[in-house]
Amino acid sequence: MNGIPGSNRSPSSFEFEEQSPWRPATHPDGALYFFDPERRLFTDTDMHDALLRDEIEEFYHHLQKILRADQLTIPSNNYDLVLDIAPKEDGRIQWSYYYACHDNRCLFWLETYDASYMLSEINGVSSLAHIKHRLEASYWNHWSLFPVVFEGRSLPLPVYDELTGILSHGCVDLMTSMSSTLPYDDDTMYKMINLVRKAKETDGSSQYYTAATTRLLSFFAHWRFLYFHGQRHARLVRDKTVYDKPKRERTLFITLLSPLLFFAPEVHLRDMERLWTDDVIIQTVWKSFMTKLLGEWEYVILWSTVMLTANVGFLAIPGVVLSNLSGNIMSANQVHIFTSPSQIASSLSIEASVGSIVIGLLLVRHNRTKQKEDPAGAFAYLDQSTHRLFGLEPMAIIFSLPWALLMWSYVVPTLL
């Protein structure tokens, strides 16, 4: 298309018939979606396509028939309906939908819905009150996906006050507790408070602030779900399990190796078990752990380099390497070099230093970007590094090798 039709209409409506109830909207992230303000319908199906538009309309009327045929009553008229269609491999079209109730802040369906994919994130979900947190997270995510504002659809102002309260309490919790379960640091949450206050000044009229605010509400509702808020066994301390299960015992593998590595694997293993309690990872804790590891390895590399230089210089001192070069030597075949305890000790120290430097550099190179991983990326990294029999023990041993080899480079010369 090279030309723009002459009209005082919005260019976004050119491809629709005048009587079409569907309107296009652009998400703040850039995605295109469509909505019908009269029927409160939403979809990300391409409604420019007449065939797809007809399919969506048929889908909507089918749901209306179910309501009439089964004599179902929706308790509130204050809801959105999201419709989606997708082709399957066998050529058929799959219909998907959900209702988003604004009064109860949850999603609902007209028949029993298999929500196992939502509830399988954690074990032990048994009460409707717990499931409500997950449904509320999905409800706010619905707002974040379809943040368009029109008459009769905008965020109530008390929602902004509620989110400000959540963030304010979070800041206090982080400042007064060393074991908070919150997913952000206090500086980040303080910035969020300022953004929410600015969003409230718009009176809910901006889809950009609506998308940002509801995304935060979705995050915190999901956080309440992961930490069993409102349940008898809620997790109040981030490194305490909510499950009644025996603590994993150390295997003979790490029990024997740990003393040889100056018990460094035990320190790393304990830290990893604490940050991965019940398979839930807090991003700030993960970032702090990886930052500490990288700093430790870089520090060890520096001191290993110092030890390597000292040992090379030591071997150059006359008398450390014993030989008969001071005698009457007529040919190279007559030269004999004798091994001394000092030479052996220094050579072993050099090998330990080189091993510390090489392994340290490899670990730094491999894990440099890991501190920027989100919780899902961190979970995948730990999960794929977990051994079927030994768990995280091999990973803890590898992480401790640079420091343990540095220690051996210092200890070996004192033993010979």
Short mmCIF file of C-alpha atoms in Angstrom, two decimals:
data_model
loop_
_atom_site.label_atom_id
_atom_site.label_comp_id
_atom_site.label_asym_id
_atom_site.label_seq_id
_atom_site.Cartn_x
_atom_site.Cartn_y
_atom_site.Cartn_z
CA MET A 1 0.00 0.00 0.00
CA ASN A 2 1.61 3.25 -1.15
CA GLY A 3 -1.19 5.75 -0.58
CA ILE A 4 -3.36 6.84 2.37
CA PRO A 5 -7.07 7.17 1.55
CA GLY A 6 -8.51 10.64 1.91
CA SER A 7 -10.74 10.61 4.99
CA ASN A 8 -11.09 12.09 8.43
CA ARG A 9 -11.32 8.58 9.92
CA SER A 10 -8.52 7.02 11.92
CA PRO A 11 -6.19 4.99 9.66
CA SER A 12 -6.55 2.08 12.11
CA SER A 13 -10.20 1.67 11.07
CA PHE A 14 -9.70 1.67 7.30
CA GLU A 15 -9.58 -2.13 7.06
CA PHE A 16 -12.85 -2.61 8.96
CA GLU A 17 -16.33 -2.24 7.75
CA GLU A 18 -18.13 0.74 9.22
CA GLN A 19 -20.59 -1.49 11.06
CA SER A 20 -17.96 -3.83 12.52
CA PRO A 21 -17.95 -3.78 16.35
CA TRP A 22 -14.29 -4.79 16.53
CA ARG A 23 -11.61 -2.20 17.16
CA PRO A 24 -7.84 -2.64 16.88
CA ALA A 25 -5.51 -1.67 19.72
CA THR A 26 -1.77 -1.66 20.14
CA HIS A 27 -0.29 -2.99 23.35
CA PRO A 28 2.42 -0.79 24.96
CA ASP A 29 4.88 -3.58 24.12
CA GLY A 30 3.84 -3.36 20.46
CA ALA A 31 1.50 -6.33 19.99
CA LEU A 32 -1.74 -5.92 18.05
CA TYR A 33 -5.01 -7.07 19.62
CA PHE A 34 -8.71 -6.40 19.08
CA PHE A 35 -11.65 -5.60 21.32
CA ASP A 36 -15.38 -5.08 21.13
CA PRO A 37 -16.29 -2.41 23.74
CA GLU A 38 -20.02 -3.16 23.66
CA ARG A 39 -19.79 -6.90 24.31
CA ARG A 40 -16.49 -6.59 26.27
CA LEU A 41 -14.76 -9.10 23.97
CA PHE A 42 -10.99 -9.33 23.50
CA THR A 43 -8.79 -11.38 21.20
CA ASP A 44 -5.34 -11.38 19.66
CA THR A 45 -6.68 -13.22 16.61
CA ASP A 46 -6.21 -11.19 13.44
CA MET A 47 -9.66 -9.70 12.95
CA HIS A 48 -8.61 -8.10 9.69
CA ASP A 49 -9.14 -11.56 8.21
CA ALA A 50 -12.85 -11.96 7.44
CA LEU A 51 -12.73 -15.76 7.84
CA LEU A 52 -11.11 -15.53 11.26
CA ARG A 53 -13.56 -12.81 12.25
CA ASP A 54 -16.48 -15.03 11.29
CA GLU A 55 -14.96 -17.91 13.27
CA ILE A 56 -14.64 -15.72 16.37
CA GLU A 57 -18.26 -14.58 16.01
CA GLU A 58 -19.41 -18.19 15.70
CA PHE A 59 -17.38 -19.04 18.79
CA TYR A 60 -19.01 -16.22 20.76
CA HIS A 61 -22.55 -17.25 19.75
CA HIS A 62 -21.72 -20.85 20.68
CA LEU A 63 -20.87 -19.77 24.23
CA GLN A 64 -24.08 -17.76 24.41
CA LYS A 65 -26.04 -20.89 23.39
CA ILE A 66 -24.36 -22.86 26.19
CA LEU A 67 -25.44 -20.22 28.69
CA ARG A 68 -29.05 -20.41 27.49
CA ALA A 69 -29.21 -24.20 27.03
CA ASP A 70 -27.72 -25.03 30.42
CA GLN A 71 -29.50 -22.14 32.10
CA LEU A 72 -26.23 -20.86 33.49
CA THR A 73 -26.19 -17.56 35.33
CA ILE A 74 -23.07 -15.40 35.56
CA PRO A 75 -23.22 -13.71 38.99
CA SER A 76 -21.89 -10.41 37.70
CA ASN A 77 -22.16 -8.51 34.45
CA ASN A 78 -18.84 -6.81 35.10
CA TYR A 79 -16.58 -9.18 33.18
CA ASP A 80 -14.45 -9.49 30.04
CA LEU A 81 -14.51 -12.42 27.64
CA VAL A 82 -11.31 -13.41 25.85
CA LEU A 83 -11.60 -15.58 22.73
CA ASP A 84 -8.84 -17.27 20.80
CA ILE A 85 -8.70 -19.67 17.87
CA ALA A 86 -5.70 -21.67 16.69
CA PRO A 87 -5.31 -24.26 13.90
CA LYS A 88 -4.33 -27.78 14.95
CA GLU A 89 -2.08 -30.22 13.10
CA ASP A 90 -5.06 -32.21 11.82
CA GLY A 91 -6.50 -29.10 10.17
CA ARG A 92 -9.22 -28.47 12.74
CA ILE A 93 -9.52 -25.22 14.65
CA GLN A 94 -9.19 -25.16 18.43
CA TRP A 95 -11.34 -22.75 20.38
CA SER A 96 -10.05 -21.30 23.67
CA TYR A 97 -11.64 -18.79 26.01
CA TYR A 98 -11.86 -17.47 29.53
CA TYR A 99 -13.99 -14.97 31.42
CA ALA A 100 -12.30 -12.36 33.64
CA CYS A 101 -14.55 -11.21 36.48
CA HIS A 102 -13.69 -7.73 37.74
CA ASP A 103 -15.73 -8.00 40.92
CA ASN A 104 -13.94 -11.12 42.20
CA ARG A 105 -10.59 -10.60 40.43
CA CYS A 106 -10.45 -14.08 38.98
CA LEU A 107 -10.93 -16.06 35.79
CA PHE A 108 -13.77 -18.52 35.28
CA TRP A 109 -15.12 -20.92 32.67
CA LEU A 110 -18.52 -22.42 31.84
CA GLU A 111 -17.40 -25.97 32.54
CA THR A 112 -14.80 -27.73 34.67
CA TYR A 113 -11.41 -26.45 33.59
CA ASP A 114 -8.16 -28.41 33.78
CA ALA A 115 -5.84 -25.93 35.51
CA SER A 116 -3.07 -28.42 36.25
CA TYR A 117 -0.58 -26.44 34.17
CA MET A 118 -1.13 -23.46 36.48
CA LEU A 119 -1.16 -25.31 39.79
CA SER A 120 1.72 -27.71 39.06
CA GLU A 121 4.33 -25.01 39.71
CA ILE A 122 4.38 -26.09 43.34
CA ASN A 123 3.24 -29.13 45.27
CA GLY A 124 0.66 -29.12 48.01
CA VAL A 125 -2.02 -26.89 46.47
CA SER A 126 -5.18 -28.16 48.14
CA SER A 127 -7.48 -25.26 49.07
CA LEU A 128 -9.60 -22.92 46.97
CA ALA A 129 -8.23 -19.97 48.93
CA HIS A 130 -4.75 -20.89 47.73
CA ILE A 131 -5.90 -21.37 44.14
CA LYS A 132 -7.53 -17.93 44.33
CA HIS A 133 -4.06 -16.30 44.43
CA ARG A 134 -3.13 -18.04 41.17
CA LEU A 135 -6.39 -17.03 39.52
CA GLU A 136 -5.91 -13.45 40.68
CA ALA A 137 -2.42 -13.44 39.16
CA SER A 138 -3.98 -14.57 35.86
CA TYR A 139 -6.70 -11.93 36.21
CA TRP A 140 -4.18 -9.10 36.55
CA ASN A 141 -2.16 -10.63 33.72
CA HIS A 142 -5.32 -10.39 31.62
CA TRP A 143 -5.40 -6.65 32.33
CA SER A 144 -1.72 -6.42 31.44
CA LEU A 145 -2.31 -8.18 28.12
CA PHE A 146 -5.40 -6.13 27.23
CA PRO A 147 -4.90 -2.75 28.95
CA VAL A 148 -7.18 -0.74 26.67
CA VAL A 149 -9.30 1.81 28.53
CA PHE A 150 -12.79 2.78 27.40
CA GLU A 151 -16.06 3.88 29.00
CA GLY A 152 -16.91 1.44 31.76
CA ARG A 153 -13.49 -0.20 31.75
CA SER A 154 -10.66 1.31 33.76
CA LEU A 155 -8.75 0.47 36.92
CA PRO A 156 -10.49 1.67 40.09
CA LEU A 157 -8.41 4.22 42.00
CA PRO A 158 -8.30 2.07 45.21
CA VAL A 159 -6.25 -0.47 43.22
CA TYR A 160 -3.35 2.00 43.06
CA ASP A 161 -3.54 2.55 46.82
CA GLU A 162 -3.58 -1.21 47.37
CA LEU A 163 -0.46 -1.70 45.27
CA THR A 164 1.27 1.21 47.01
CA GLY A 165 0.50 -0.46 50.34
CA ILE A 166 1.93 -3.79 49.14
CA LEU A 167 5.12 -2.09 47.99
CA SER A 168 5.46 0.03 51.13
CA HIS A 169 5.10 -3.01 53.38
CA GLY A 170 7.64 -4.81 51.20
CA CYS A 171 10.18 -2.02 51.67
CA VAL A 172 9.80 -2.17 55.44
CA ASP A 173 10.02 -5.96 55.41
CA LEU A 174 13.25 -5.87 53.40
CA MET A 175 14.77 -3.22 55.65
CA THR A 176 13.94 -5.08 58.88
CA SER A 177 14.38 -8.72 57.85
CA MET A 178 17.35 -10.64 56.45
CA SER A 179 15.16 -13.54 55.31
CA SER A 180 12.34 -11.79 53.44
CA THR A 181 10.62 -13.78 50.69
CA LEU A 182 10.00 -10.73 48.49
CA PRO A 183 11.31 -10.98 44.94
CA TYR A 184 12.76 -7.45 44.69
CA ASP A 185 15.17 -5.30 46.67
CA ASP A 186 14.00 -2.25 48.60
CA ASP A 187 15.48 0.24 46.11
CA THR A 188 13.56 -1.34 43.23
CA MET A 189 10.33 -1.37 45.22
CA TYR A 190 10.77 2.28 46.18
CA LYS A 191 11.02 3.13 42.47
CA MET A 192 7.85 1.12 41.88
CA ILE A 193 6.03 3.18 44.53
CA ASN A 194 6.89 6.39 42.71
CA LEU A 195 5.67 4.94 39.40
CA VAL A 196 2.37 3.79 40.94
CA ARG A 197 1.80 7.25 42.44
CA LYS A 198 2.28 8.80 39.00
CA ALA A 199 -0.08 6.20 37.50
CA LYS A 200 -2.79 7.13 40.01
CA GLU A 201 -2.62 10.76 38.88
CA THR A 202 -3.94 9.69 35.46
CA ASP A 203 -7.18 8.40 37.08
CA GLY A 204 -6.78 5.11 35.20
CA SER A 205 -7.07 6.74 31.79
CA SER A 206 -3.71 5.60 30.38
CA GLN A 207 -3.26 2.11 28.97
CA TYR A 208 0.49 2.42 29.52
CA TYR A 209 0.11 2.96 33.26
CA THR A 210 -2.65 0.35 33.33
CA ALA A 211 -0.37 -2.27 31.76
CA ALA A 212 2.49 -1.40 34.12
CA THR A 213 0.35 -1.36 37.27
CA THR A 214 -1.46 -4.63 36.55
CA ARG A 215 1.80 -6.36 35.64
CA LEU A 216 3.09 -5.58 39.14
CA LEU A 217 -0.20 -6.73 40.69
CA SER A 218 0.10 -9.99 38.76
CA PHE A 219 3.66 -10.52 39.99
CA PHE A 220 2.68 -10.04 43.63
CA ALA A 221 -0.42 -12.24 43.37
CA HIS A 222 1.76 -14.98 41.89
CA TRP A 223 4.27 -14.41 44.70
CA ARG A 224 1.51 -14.97 47.26
CA PHE A 225 0.63 -18.22 45.49
CA LEU A 226 4.22 -19.51 45.50
CA TYR A 227 4.66 -18.77 49.20
CA PHE A 228 1.32 -20.22 50.38
CA HIS A 229 -0.08 -16.96 51.71
CA GLY A 230 -3.14 -17.45 53.87
CA GLN A 231 -2.40 -21.14 54.37
CA ARG A 232 -1.56 -22.86 57.65
CA HIS A 233 1.93 -23.67 56.37
CA ALA A 234 2.78 -20.34 54.72
CA ARG A 235 6.47 -19.80 54.02
CA LEU A 236 7.53 -16.77 56.07
CA VAL A 237 11.29 -17.35 55.78
CA ARG A 238 12.76 -17.83 52.32
CA ASP A 239 15.09 -20.73 53.19
CA LYS A 240 12.56 -22.75 55.22
CA THR A 241 10.62 -25.51 53.49
CA VAL A 242 6.85 -25.74 53.78
CA TYR A 243 6.86 -29.49 53.20
CA ASP A 244 7.21 -32.20 55.78
CA LYS A 245 10.04 -34.11 54.19
CA PRO A 246 13.38 -35.39 55.53
CA LYS A 247 16.45 -33.30 54.90
CA ARG A 248 18.67 -34.65 52.14
CA GLU A 249 21.66 -36.39 53.64
CA ARG A 250 25.18 -35.82 52.32
CA THR A 251 26.51 -38.69 50.20
CA LEU A 252 29.82 -40.44 50.73
CA PHE A 253 31.05 -38.65 47.59
CA ILE A 254 31.12 -35.16 49.12
CA THR A 255 31.77 -36.42 52.64
CA LEU A 256 35.15 -37.82 51.55
CA LEU A 257 36.10 -35.03 49.15
CA SER A 258 35.09 -32.05 51.26
CA PRO A 259 37.99 -32.34 53.79
CA LEU A 260 40.49 -32.60 50.91
CA LEU A 261 39.03 -29.39 49.48
CA PHE A 262 39.12 -27.59 52.86
CA PHE A 263 35.33 -27.98 53.28
CA ALA A 264 34.66 -25.39 50.57
CA PRO A 265 32.10 -27.65 48.76
CA GLU A 266 30.00 -27.78 51.92
CA VAL A 267 29.78 -23.99 52.01
CA HIS A 268 28.67 -23.74 48.37
CA LEU A 269 26.23 -26.65 48.71
CA ARG A 270 24.60 -25.09 51.76
CA ASP A 271 24.22 -21.75 49.96
CA MET A 272 22.64 -23.38 46.89
CA GLU A 273 20.21 -25.42 48.99
CA ARG A 274 19.12 -22.27 50.82
CA LEU A 275 18.52 -20.22 47.67
CA TRP A 276 16.66 -23.11 45.95
CA THR A 277 14.32 -24.03 48.80
CA ASP A 278 11.31 -26.01 47.54
CA ASP A 279 12.43 -25.35 43.94
CA VAL A 280 11.57 -21.64 44.28
CA ILE A 281 14.24 -19.03 43.49
CA ILE A 282 14.22 -15.35 44.41
CA GLN A 283 15.94 -13.27 41.75
CA THR A 284 17.72 -10.91 44.15
CA VAL A 285 19.08 -13.84 46.21
CA TRP A 286 20.26 -15.58 43.04
CA LYS A 287 21.98 -12.45 41.78
CA SER A 288 23.69 -11.94 45.14
CA PHE A 289 24.87 -15.56 45.18
CA MET A 290 26.32 -15.44 41.64
CA THR A 291 27.92 -12.03 42.23
CA LYS A 292 29.61 -13.40 45.34
CA LEU A 293 30.83 -16.47 43.43
CA LEU A 294 32.26 -14.43 40.57
CA GLY A 295 34.00 -12.12 43.03
CA GLU A 296 35.46 -15.10 44.88
CA TRP A 297 36.80 -16.68 41.69
CA GLU A 298 38.33 -13.43 40.47
CA TYR A 299 39.96 -12.93 43.89
CA VAL A 300 41.32 -16.49 43.82
CA ILE A 301 42.66 -16.05 40.29
CA LEU A 302 44.56 -12.96 41.41
CA TRP A 303 46.18 -14.67 44.39
CA SER A 304 46.91 -17.81 42.36
CA THR A 305 48.76 -15.63 39.86
CA VAL A 306 50.77 -14.09 42.71
CA MET A 307 51.62 -17.55 44.04
CA LEU A 308 52.59 -18.75 40.56
CA THR A 309 54.93 -15.79 40.08
CA ALA A 310 56.49 -16.35 43.51
CA ASN A 311 57.13 -20.02 42.79
CA VAL A 312 58.68 -19.33 39.39
CA GLY A 313 60.94 -16.73 40.99
CA PHE A 314 61.82 -19.15 43.78
CA LEU A 315 62.96 -21.81 41.30
CA ALA A 316 65.29 -19.25 39.71
CA ILE A 317 67.20 -18.75 42.96
CA PRO A 318 70.62 -20.40 42.81
CA GLY A 319 70.79 -23.47 45.02
CA VAL A 320 67.11 -24.40 44.79
CA VAL A 321 67.75 -26.60 41.75
CA LEU A 322 70.79 -28.80 42.52
CA SER A 323 73.18 -29.81 39.71
CA ASN A 324 76.84 -30.47 38.97
CA LEU A 325 77.16 -27.45 36.69
CA SER A 326 79.79 -25.95 39.00
CA GLY A 327 82.19 -28.86 38.28
CA ASN A 328 84.43 -29.55 35.30
CA ILE A 329 81.78 -30.32 32.64
CA MET A 330 83.11 -31.25 29.16
CA SER A 331 79.79 -32.06 27.43
CA ALA A 332 76.03 -31.82 27.92
CA ASN A 333 75.82 -35.52 28.62
CA GLN A 334 77.80 -34.98 31.79
CA VAL A 335 75.23 -32.55 33.27
CA HIS A 336 73.15 -34.02 36.08
CA ILE A 337 70.25 -32.20 37.78
CA PHE A 338 69.29 -33.49 41.21
CA THR A 339 65.76 -33.20 42.56
CA SER A 340 65.52 -31.34 45.87
CA PRO A 341 62.57 -31.22 48.30
CA SER A 342 62.29 -27.46 47.72
CA GLN A 343 62.07 -27.98 43.95
CA ILE A 344 59.39 -30.66 44.30
CA ALA A 345 57.34 -28.52 46.67
CA SER A 346 57.59 -25.45 44.44
CA SER A 347 56.71 -27.46 41.30
CA LEU A 348 53.62 -28.96 42.96
CA SER A 349 52.61 -25.50 44.14
CA ILE A 350 52.97 -24.22 40.56
CA GLU A 351 50.70 -27.00 39.26
CA ALA A 352 48.08 -26.20 41.90
CA SER A 353 48.25 -22.49 41.07
CA VAL A 354 47.92 -23.10 37.34
CA GLY A 355 44.96 -25.43 37.96
CA SER A 356 43.32 -22.80 40.15
CA ILE A 357 43.79 -20.11 37.49
CA VAL A 358 42.56 -22.25 34.58
CA ILE A 359 39.48 -23.62 36.37
CA GLY A 360 38.72 -20.19 37.83
CA LEU A 361 38.84 -18.56 34.39
CA LEU A 362 36.60 -21.25 32.91
CA LEU A 363 34.04 -20.84 35.70
CA VAL A 364 34.06 -17.05 35.37
CA ARG A 365 33.63 -17.30 31.60
CA HIS A 366 30.80 -19.83 31.89
CA ASN A 367 28.90 -18.07 34.68
CA ARG A 368 29.52 -14.40 33.80
CA THR A 369 25.97 -13.87 32.52
CA LYS A 370 24.23 -16.21 34.97
CA GLN A 371 23.76 -13.45 37.56
CA LYS A 372 21.39 -11.71 35.12
CA GLU A 373 19.13 -14.75 34.77
CA ASP A 374 15.51 -14.46 35.85
CA PRO A 375 14.12 -17.07 38.30
CA ALA A 376 13.06 -19.34 35.42
CA GLY A 377 16.55 -19.22 33.90
CA ALA A 378 18.20 -19.80 37.28
CA PHE A 379 15.88 -22.75 37.94
CA ALA A 380 16.74 -24.29 34.56
CA TYR A 381 20.46 -23.81 35.22
CA LEU A 382 20.33 -25.53 38.63
CA ASP A 383 17.94 -28.20 37.42
CA GLN A 384 20.16 -29.28 34.53
CA SER A 385 23.20 -29.22 36.85
CA THR A 386 21.53 -31.52 39.40
CA HIS A 387 22.83 -35.09 39.38
CA ARG A 388 20.33 -37.91 39.68
CA LEU A 389 22.18 -39.50 42.62
CA PHE A 390 24.33 -36.75 44.07
CA GLY A 391 22.06 -33.74 43.58
CA LEU A 392 23.96 -30.44 43.66
CA GLU A 393 27.07 -31.96 45.24
CA PRO A 394 29.14 -32.22 41.99
CA MET A 395 28.30 -28.59 41.19
CA ALA A 396 29.40 -27.50 44.69
CA ILE A 397 32.68 -29.39 44.30
CA ILE A 398 33.43 -27.78 40.92
CA PHE A 399 32.66 -24.33 42.31
CA SER A 400 35.13 -24.88 45.17
CA LEU A 401 38.06 -26.13 43.07
CA PRO A 402 39.76 -22.74 42.38
CA TRP A 403 39.87 -21.83 46.08
CA ALA A 404 40.85 -25.35 47.21
CA LEU A 405 43.72 -25.53 44.69
CA LEU A 406 44.94 -22.11 45.81
CA MET A 407 45.00 -23.38 49.38
CA TRP A 408 46.96 -26.46 48.29
CA SER A 409 49.47 -24.21 46.51
CA TYR A 410 50.15 -22.60 49.90
CA VAL A 411 50.00 -25.78 51.96
CA VAL A 412 52.16 -28.13 49.82
CA PRO A 413 55.47 -26.24 50.37
CA THR A 414 55.01 -26.53 54.13
CA LEU A 415 54.55 -30.33 53.93
CA LEU A 416 57.83 -31.13 52.13
#
